[in-house]
Structure formats: C-alpha cells, structure tokens
PDB file of C-alpha atoms in Angstrom:
ATOM      1  CA  ARG A   1      -9.247   8.024  -0.393  1.00  0.00           C
ATOM      2  CA  LYS A   2      -5.810   6.518  -0.987  1.00  0.00           C
ATOM      3  CA  GLU A   3      -3.065   7.684   1.347  1.00  0.00           C
ATOM      4  CA  VAL A   4      -0.796   8.556  -1.568  1.00  0.00           C
ATOM      5  CA  GLU A   5      -2.246   9.407  -4.963  1.00  0.00           C
ATOM      6  CA  GLN A   6      -0.475   9.795  -8.271  1.00  0.00           C
ATOM      7  CA  ASP A   7      -1.535  10.248 -11.869  1.00  0.00           C
ATOM      8  CA  PRO A   8      -0.853   6.797 -13.344  1.00  0.00           C
ATOM      9  CA  GLY A   9      -0.017   8.158 -16.798  1.00  0.00           C
ATOM     10  CA  PRO A  10       1.487   6.956 -18.996  1.00  0.00           C
ATOM     11  CA  PHE A  11       3.353  10.096 -19.885  1.00  0.00           C
ATOM     12  CA  ASN A  12       4.728   9.695 -23.405  1.00  0.00           C
ATOM     13  CA  VAL A  13       7.335  12.361 -24.108  1.00  0.00           C
ATOM     14  CA  PRO A  14      10.076  12.910 -26.709  1.00  0.00           C
ATOM     15  CA  GLU A  15      13.718  12.910 -25.763  1.00  0.00           C
ATOM     16  CA  GLY A  16      14.787  16.272 -24.422  1.00  0.00           C
ATOM     17  CA  ALA A  17      11.364  17.160 -23.059  1.00  0.00           C
ATOM     18  CA  THR A  18      10.653  18.389 -19.553  1.00  0.00           C
ATOM     19  CA  VAL A  19       8.063  16.396 -17.660  1.00  0.00           C
ATOM     20  CA  ALA A  20       6.507  16.876 -14.230  1.00  0.00           C
ATOM     21  CA  PHE A  21       4.822  14.380 -11.937  1.00  0.00           C
ATOM     22  CA  ASN A  22       2.591  15.255  -9.032  1.00  0.00           C
ATOM     23  CA  CYS A  23       1.594  13.400  -5.924  1.00  0.00           C
ATOM     24  CA  THR A  24      -0.718  14.151  -3.005  1.00  0.00           C
ATOM     25  CA  TYR A  25      -0.764  12.526   0.406  1.00  0.00           C
ATOM     26  CA  SER A  26      -3.507  12.445   2.995  1.00  0.00           C
ATOM     27  CA  ASN A  27      -1.702  11.941   6.309  1.00  0.00           C
ATOM     28  CA  SER A  28      -0.691  15.344   7.620  1.00  0.00           C
ATOM     29  CA  ALA A  29       1.601  13.636  10.164  1.00  0.00           C
ATOM     30  CA  SER A  30       3.797  12.250   7.386  1.00  0.00           C
ATOM     31  CA  GLN A  31       7.405  12.883   8.190  1.00  0.00           C
ATOM     32  CA  SER A  32       9.529  12.291   5.146  1.00  0.00           C
ATOM     33  CA  PHE A  33       9.025  11.996   1.448  1.00  0.00           C
ATOM     34  CA  PHE A  34      10.732  10.285  -1.440  1.00  0.00           C
ATOM     35  CA  TRP A  35      10.634   9.522  -5.115  1.00  0.00           C
ATOM     36  CA  TYR A  36      11.543   6.007  -6.139  1.00  0.00           C
ATOM     37  CA  ARG A  37      12.156   4.669  -9.598  1.00  0.00           C
ATOM     38  CA  GLN A  38      11.057   1.186 -10.607  1.00  0.00           C
ATOM     39  CA  ASP A  39      12.086  -0.487 -13.825  1.00  0.00           C
ATOM     40  CA  CYS A  40       9.966  -3.255 -15.289  1.00  0.00           C
ATOM     41  CA  ARG A  41       9.961  -6.350 -13.077  1.00  0.00           C
ATOM     42  CA  LYS A  42      12.675  -4.947 -10.817  1.00  0.00           C
ATOM     43  CA  GLU A  43      12.789  -3.672  -7.253  1.00  0.00           C
ATOM     44  CA  PRO A  44      12.158   0.000  -6.496  1.00  0.00           C
ATOM     45  CA  LYS A  45      15.248   2.125  -6.063  1.00  0.00           C
ATOM     46  CA  LEU A  46      15.517   5.413  -4.263  1.00  0.00           C
ATOM     47  CA  LEU A  47      15.750   8.294  -6.714  1.00  0.00           C
ATOM     48  CA  MET A  48      15.778  11.158  -4.263  1.00  0.00           C
ATOM     49  CA  SER A  49      14.448  12.420  -0.994  1.00  0.00           C
ATOM     50  CA  VAL A  50      12.137  15.430  -1.011  1.00  0.00           C
ATOM     51  CA  TYR A  51      12.603  18.412   1.276  1.00  0.00           C
ATOM     52  CA  SER A  52      10.461  21.439   1.989  1.00  0.00           C
ATOM     53  CA  SER A  53      13.164  23.686   0.623  1.00  0.00           C
ATOM     54  CA  GLY A  54      13.189  21.725  -2.609  1.00  0.00           C
ATOM     55  CA  ASN A  55      16.158  19.780  -3.841  1.00  0.00           C
ATOM     56  CA  GLU A  56      17.858  19.125  -7.112  1.00  0.00           C
ATOM     57  CA  ASP A  57      19.986  16.257  -8.366  1.00  0.00           C
ATOM     58  CA  GLY A  58      21.219  16.867 -11.866  1.00  0.00           C
ATOM     59  CA  ARG A  59      18.210  16.865 -14.194  1.00  0.00           C
ATOM     60  CA  PHE A  60      15.808  15.989 -11.377  1.00  0.00           C
ATOM     61  CA  THR A  61      14.133  18.494  -9.074  1.00  0.00           C
ATOM     62  CA  ALA A  62      11.782  17.576  -6.241  1.00  0.00           C
ATOM     63  CA  GLN A  63       9.504  19.881  -4.304  1.00  0.00           C
ATOM     64  CA  LEU A  64       7.367  19.447  -1.202  1.00  0.00           C
ATOM     65  CA  ASN A  65       4.449  21.622  -0.164  1.00  0.00           C
ATOM     66  CA  ARG A  66       3.423  20.558   3.327  1.00  0.00           C
ATOM     67  CA  ALA A  67       0.507  22.988   3.526  1.00  0.00           C
ATOM     68  CA  SER A  68      -1.084  21.508   0.410  1.00  0.00           C
ATOM     69  CA  GLN A  69       0.250  17.981   1.100  1.00  0.00           C
ATOM     70  CA  TYR A  70       1.675  17.891  -2.371  1.00  0.00           C
ATOM     71  CA  ILE A  71       4.937  16.529  -3.795  1.00  0.00           C
ATOM     72  CA  SER A  72       6.331  17.013  -7.270  1.00  0.00           C
ATOM     73  CA  LEU A  73       9.140  15.687  -9.433  1.00  0.00           C
ATOM     74  CA  LEU A  74      10.467  17.546 -12.451  1.00  0.00           C
ATOM     75  CA  ILE A  75      12.679  15.837 -15.010  1.00  0.00           C
ATOM     76  CA  ARG A  76      14.484  18.068 -17.481  1.00  0.00           C
ATOM     77  CA  ASP A  77      16.075  17.020 -20.771  1.00  0.00           C
ATOM     78  CA  SER A  78      14.462  13.565 -20.656  1.00  0.00           C
ATOM     79  CA  LYS A  79      16.574  10.614 -21.759  1.00  0.00           C
ATOM     80  CA  LEU A  80      15.440   7.273 -23.131  1.00  0.00           C
ATOM     81  CA  SER A  81      16.898   5.732 -19.992  1.00  0.00           C
ATOM     82  CA  ASP A  82      14.466   7.733 -17.845  1.00  0.00           C
ATOM     83  CA  SER A  83      11.644   5.461 -19.017  1.00  0.00           C
ATOM     84  CA  ALA A  84      10.366   3.763 -15.879  1.00  0.00           C
ATOM     85  CA  THR A  85       7.643   3.963 -13.272  1.00  0.00           C
ATOM     86  CA  TYR A  86       8.106   6.708 -10.693  1.00  0.00           C
ATOM     87  CA  LEU A  87       6.744   5.997  -7.230  1.00  0.00           C
ATOM     88  CA  CYS A  88       5.827   8.693  -4.748  1.00  0.00           C
ATOM     89  CA  VAL A  89       6.558   7.443  -1.249  1.00  0.00           C
ATOM     90  CA  VAL A  90       5.691   8.839   2.162  1.00  0.00           C
ATOM     91  CA  ASN A  91       7.130   7.813   5.514  1.00  0.00           C
ATOM     92  CA  ILE A  92       4.316   8.060   8.037  1.00  0.00           C
ATOM     93  CA  GLY A  93       6.620   7.846  11.023  1.00  0.00           C
ATOM     94  CA  TYR A  94       5.700   5.040  13.362  1.00  0.00           C
ATOM     95  CA  GLY A  95       7.745   1.956  12.548  1.00  0.00           C
ATOM     96  CA  ASN A  96       9.357   3.906   9.712  1.00  0.00           C
ATOM     97  CA  LYS A  97       6.523   2.626   7.531  1.00  0.00           C
ATOM     98  CA  LEU A  98       6.542   3.677   3.907  1.00  0.00           C
ATOM     99  CA  VAL A  99       3.317   4.214   1.980  1.00  0.00           C
ATOM    100  CA  PHE A 100       3.649   3.951  -1.782  1.00  0.00           C
ATOM    101  CA  GLY A 101       1.650   5.571  -4.512  1.00  0.00           C
ATOM    102  CA  ALA A 102       0.648   3.333  -7.411  1.00  0.00           C
ATOM    103  CA  GLY A 103       3.257   4.970  -9.625  1.00  0.00           C
ATOM    104  CA  THR A 104       3.407   7.128 -12.726  1.00  0.00           C
ATOM    105  CA  ILE A 105       4.624   5.536 -15.939  1.00  0.00           C
ATOM    106  CA  LEU A 106       7.046   7.555 -18.041  1.00  0.00           C
ATOM    107  CA  ARG A 107       7.931   6.582 -21.592  1.00  0.00           C
ATOM    108  CA  VAL A 108      10.579   8.642 -23.318  1.00  0.00           C
ATOM    109  CA  LYS A 109      10.686   8.152 -27.078  1.00  0.00           C
ATOM    110  CA  SER A 110      13.311   9.057 -29.649  1.00  0.00           C
TER     111      SER A 110
ATOM    112  CA  ASN B   1      28.148  -6.781   1.360  1.00  0.00           C
ATOM    113  CA  ALA B   2      25.225  -8.388  -0.508  1.00  0.00           C
ATOM    114  CA  GLY B   3      22.577  -5.884   0.637  1.00  0.00           C
ATOM    115  CA  VAL B   4      19.097  -7.446   0.728  1.00  0.00           C
ATOM    116  CA  THR B   5      18.606 -10.889  -0.758  1.00  0.00           C
ATOM    117  CA  GLN B   6      15.412 -12.887  -1.239  1.00  0.00           C
ATOM    118  CA  THR B   7      14.895 -16.603  -1.658  1.00  0.00           C
ATOM    119  CA  PRO B   8      13.422 -17.988  -3.864  1.00  0.00           C
ATOM    120  CA  LYS B   9      13.221 -15.723  -6.905  1.00  0.00           C
ATOM    121  CA  PHE B  10      10.300 -17.595  -8.452  1.00  0.00           C
ATOM    122  CA  ARG B  11       7.791 -20.126  -7.169  1.00  0.00           C
ATOM    123  CA  VAL B  12       4.602 -21.770  -8.364  1.00  0.00           C
ATOM    124  CA  LEU B  13       2.277 -23.170  -5.720  1.00  0.00           C
ATOM    125  CA  LYS B  14      -0.990 -25.006  -5.846  1.00  0.00           C
ATOM    126  CA  THR B  15      -3.923 -23.733  -3.827  1.00  0.00           C
ATOM    127  CA  GLY B  16      -3.619 -24.882  -0.233  1.00  0.00           C
ATOM    128  CA  GLN B  17       0.132 -25.454  -0.262  1.00  0.00           C
ATOM    129  CA  SER B  18       2.390 -23.649   2.162  1.00  0.00           C
ATOM    130  CA  MET B  19       5.739 -21.977   1.720  1.00  0.00           C
ATOM    131  CA  THR B  20       8.190 -19.606   3.361  1.00  0.00           C
ATOM    132  CA  LEU B  21       9.935 -16.692   1.700  1.00  0.00           C
ATOM    133  CA  LEU B  22      13.280 -15.720   3.162  1.00  0.00           C
ATOM    134  CA  CYS B  23      14.675 -12.214   3.300  1.00  0.00           C
ATOM    135  CA  ALA B  24      18.227 -11.643   4.483  1.00  0.00           C
ATOM    136  CA  GLN B  25      20.201  -8.432   4.977  1.00  0.00           C
ATOM    137  CA  ASP B  26      23.809  -7.987   5.976  1.00  0.00           C
ATOM    138  CA  MET B  27      23.665  -4.280   6.832  1.00  0.00           C
ATOM    139  CA  ASN B  28      22.695  -4.694  10.493  1.00  0.00           C
ATOM    140  CA  HIS B  29      19.416  -2.858   9.927  1.00  0.00           C
ATOM    141  CA  GLU B  30      16.809  -2.907  12.673  1.00  0.00           C
ATOM    142  CA  TYR B  31      13.729  -2.391  10.515  1.00  0.00           C
ATOM    143  CA  MET B  32      12.587  -4.907   7.921  1.00  0.00           C
ATOM    144  CA  TYR B  33       9.447  -5.067   5.800  1.00  0.00           C
ATOM    145  CA  TRP B  34       7.488  -7.351   3.512  1.00  0.00           C
ATOM    146  CA  TYR B  35       5.466  -5.837   0.659  1.00  0.00           C
ATOM    147  CA  ARG B  36       3.414  -7.226  -2.161  1.00  0.00           C
ATOM    148  CA  GLN B  37       2.977  -5.523  -5.516  1.00  0.00           C
ATOM    149  CA  ASP B  38       0.096  -6.226  -7.859  1.00  0.00           C
ATOM    150  CA  PRO B  39      -0.430  -4.807 -11.367  1.00  0.00           C
ATOM    151  CA  GLY B  40      -1.530  -1.174 -11.332  1.00  0.00           C
ATOM    152  CA  MET B  41      -1.018  -0.882  -7.610  1.00  0.00           C
ATOM    153  CA  GLY B  42       1.715   0.440  -5.432  1.00  0.00           C
ATOM    154  CA  LEU B  43       3.571  -1.687  -2.961  1.00  0.00           C
ATOM    155  CA  ARG B  44       1.361  -2.663  -0.032  1.00  0.00           C
ATOM    156  CA  LEU B  45       2.822  -3.465   3.354  1.00  0.00           C
ATOM    157  CA  ILE B  46       2.090  -6.963   4.625  1.00  0.00           C
ATOM    158  CA  HIS B  47       4.061  -7.148   7.881  1.00  0.00           C
ATOM    159  CA  TYR B  48       7.061  -5.411   9.305  1.00  0.00           C
ATOM    160  CA  SER B  49       9.559  -5.693  12.127  1.00  0.00           C
ATOM    161  CA  VAL B  50      11.280  -2.975  14.131  1.00  0.00           C
ATOM    162  CA  GLY B  51      13.870  -5.308  15.597  1.00  0.00           C
ATOM    163  CA  GLU B  52      14.829  -8.877  16.343  1.00  0.00           C
ATOM    164  CA  GLY B  53      11.968 -10.775  17.941  1.00  0.00           C
ATOM    165  CA  THR B  54       9.325  -8.187  16.992  1.00  0.00           C
ATOM    166  CA  THR B  55       6.709  -8.213  14.253  1.00  0.00           C
ATOM    167  CA  ALA B  56       3.699  -6.084  13.436  1.00  0.00           C
ATOM    168  CA  LYS B  57       0.855  -6.099  10.941  1.00  0.00           C
ATOM    169  CA  GLY B  58       0.827  -3.844   7.932  1.00  0.00           C
ATOM    170  CA  GLU B  59      -1.943  -2.945   5.537  1.00  0.00           C
ATOM    171  CA  VAL B  60      -2.671  -6.423   4.114  1.00  0.00           C
ATOM    172  CA  PRO B  61      -1.600  -9.052   6.694  1.00  0.00           C
ATOM    173  CA  ASP B  62      -4.364 -11.646   6.236  1.00  0.00           C
ATOM    174  CA  GLY B  63      -3.145 -15.032   5.038  1.00  0.00           C
ATOM    175  CA  TYR B  64       0.480 -14.332   5.985  1.00  0.00           C
ATOM    176  CA  ASN B  65       2.647 -14.864   9.022  1.00  0.00           C
ATOM    177  CA  VAL B  66       6.152 -13.609   9.743  1.00  0.00           C
ATOM    178  CA  SER B  67       9.032 -14.246  12.076  1.00  0.00           C
ATOM    179  CA  ARG B  68      12.220 -12.339  12.951  1.00  0.00           C
ATOM    180  CA  LEU B  69      14.213 -14.751  15.075  1.00  0.00           C
ATOM    181  CA  LYS B  70      17.521 -13.283  13.910  1.00  0.00           C
ATOM    182  CA  LYS B  71      18.186  -9.649  13.166  1.00  0.00           C
ATOM    183  CA  GLN B  72      19.419 -10.368   9.673  1.00  0.00           C
ATOM    184  CA  ASN B  73      16.500 -12.556   8.579  1.00  0.00           C
ATOM    185  CA  PHE B  74      12.813 -11.839   8.092  1.00  0.00           C
ATOM    186  CA  LEU B  75      10.630 -14.759   7.032  1.00  0.00           C
ATOM    187  CA  LEU B  76       7.229 -14.516   5.359  1.00  0.00           C
ATOM    188  CA  GLY B  77       5.000 -17.579   5.528  1.00  0.00           C
ATOM    189  CA  LEU B  78       1.933 -18.564   3.583  1.00  0.00           C
ATOM    190  CA  GLU B  79       0.130 -21.302   5.488  1.00  0.00           C
ATOM    191  CA  SER B  80      -2.472 -22.139   2.847  1.00  0.00           C
ATOM    192  CA  ALA B  81      -1.827 -20.381  -0.429  1.00  0.00           C
ATOM    193  CA  ALA B  82      -4.723 -18.885  -2.391  1.00  0.00           C
ATOM    194  CA  PRO B  83      -4.803 -17.563  -5.983  1.00  0.00           C
ATOM    195  CA  SER B  84      -5.306 -14.058  -4.545  1.00  0.00           C
ATOM    196  CA  GLN B  85      -1.763 -14.301  -3.179  1.00  0.00           C
ATOM    197  CA  THR B  86      -0.310 -14.430  -6.672  1.00  0.00           C
ATOM    198  CA  SER B  87       1.935 -11.391  -6.629  1.00  0.00           C
ATOM    199  CA  VAL B  88       5.479 -10.078  -6.544  1.00  0.00           C
ATOM    200  CA  TYR B  89       6.833  -9.928  -3.020  1.00  0.00           C
ATOM    201  CA  PHE B  90       9.510  -7.441  -2.029  1.00  0.00           C
ATOM    202  CA  CYS B  91      11.458  -7.343   1.162  1.00  0.00           C
ATOM    203  CA  ALA B  92      13.114  -4.157   2.371  1.00  0.00           C
ATOM    204  CA  SER B  93      15.309  -3.022   5.198  1.00  0.00           C
ATOM    205  CA  ILE B  94      15.627   0.532   6.370  1.00  0.00           C
ATOM    206  CA  THR B  95      17.934   2.509   8.547  1.00  0.00           C
ATOM    207  CA  GLY B  96      17.445   6.225   8.906  1.00  0.00           C
ATOM    208  CA  SER B  97      16.756   7.580   5.458  1.00  0.00           C
ATOM    209  CA  GLU B  98      18.466   4.751   3.614  1.00  0.00           C
ATOM    210  CA  GLN B  99      16.091   2.159   2.179  1.00  0.00           C
ATOM    211  CA  TYR B 100      17.087  -1.018   0.432  1.00  0.00           C
ATOM    212  CA  PHE B 101      14.889  -3.497  -1.412  1.00  0.00           C
ATOM    213  CA  GLY B 102      15.508  -7.074  -2.350  1.00  0.00           C
ATOM    214  CA  PRO B 103      15.111  -8.204  -5.972  1.00  0.00           C
ATOM    215  CA  GLY B 104      11.643  -9.662  -5.387  1.00  0.00           C
ATOM    216  CA  THR B 105       9.996 -13.079  -5.382  1.00  0.00           C
ATOM    217  CA  ARG B 106       7.457 -13.832  -8.088  1.00  0.00           C
ATOM    218  CA  LEU B 107       4.826 -16.150  -6.680  1.00  0.00           C
ATOM    219  CA  THR B 108       2.059 -17.757  -8.696  1.00  0.00           C
ATOM    220  CA  VAL B 109      -0.700 -19.723  -6.981  1.00  0.00           C
ATOM    221  CA  THR B 110      -2.748 -21.925  -9.289  1.00  0.00           C
TER     222      THR B 110
END
C-alpha cells in the first residue's frame, strides 16, 4: 500500500464548478499535512497547510480527519488558472521528511 | 535572496558516465532534500540532510551519493548513470513549515 494515495484523475470541470480532491495516508504517526500545486514541468509549490480544524484560503478549503487518515481539498468557483496537478503531502516527522502522493490532475475548461 | 537554485537545468548523459547535481540555498535552512519525479508518480525521496556534514538515505537511494560539506549546498552524485535514472530531479530545503523547491534538473540517460 502506498503511504499517500490520491485519485489520479484527471478531473475535467467547467469554469465556475466546485471540485473536491481526496487523499488517504497510511502512517498514523504523520505530523503535518499539506496540499501542493504543480504546474507542468515546474517545481511543486505549497498551496496550503491542512489542519484538523480545517482551514480556508479564498476559494480553497482543506480538511483533515486524523481518525480516518483522510485529507481533502475543495476548490470553489474553479478558474482556468487552477488547472494543474495537486499533490497531497504528509510530513512523517523524523528528518522532516515529506511523502508525496502521485497527484491529482485538474483541468478547468471554458 | 535567490531561494533554492539547481545546476544544471538540463543534462544528457550516456550510460556509465558520472555527474554531480548541485543544489544551493541562501535561506540558512538546516534540512535539505533530493527527490526524483517520474511520470505518473509522486516525488520520491533519494537522500536528505538534517544539517551540515550529515546525510541520510531516503526511499530510493541506490545509484546515488550525496554530500553536504557546506550548509548552503547539497550535492547529488551519479557515479555510473543508468537509463533508469532518467528523471526530473528536485532539490528542496525546509525550515519549520516553510518548504522551498528548486526549479528542477531534467536528466536523460541514453
């Protein structure tokens, strides 16, 4: 079983749609959680951290369920510029090591 | 403040050749990492360092060596390149919850 699993997609959605991505992780000792965005052939960039209480940044909302070892990202009012690959990332603690999911591809179409 | 830089950006090697990838950061970060990313897969950790003079193996260390002689630099070496090492290599440095990636090195081994 992979340490971090994501639905690879692609998710093809029209502009203005709401789309949700899910992620599960296997290491119950994982300490912190993130969503990264990666554009084609570029480096990953931090989109947002994920907290148990849930957090929101504009059109983006992230949720963490530690009991179910489940992370989600909700994007509202999708824009063309949201098209990218979204990586679920877990910090497993020792050495501040990050474990990456394979990514979910989002394509927003006009 | 240049952040994280990687040298070179592109390289083509023949099987059996050696090379060194350089990662440099000017943010005084203790932790540095080397990842590889292959199509359809998330980033996989090759080696990492938790401080000057220290290195440790990640998930896929075989065929690679690293050195961290100076805090700001983390070198990744391929002693005898193989076609299976064709990939995009990303370096990252981390402090606390802030994570920064370099722009990547695209390596092709023929």
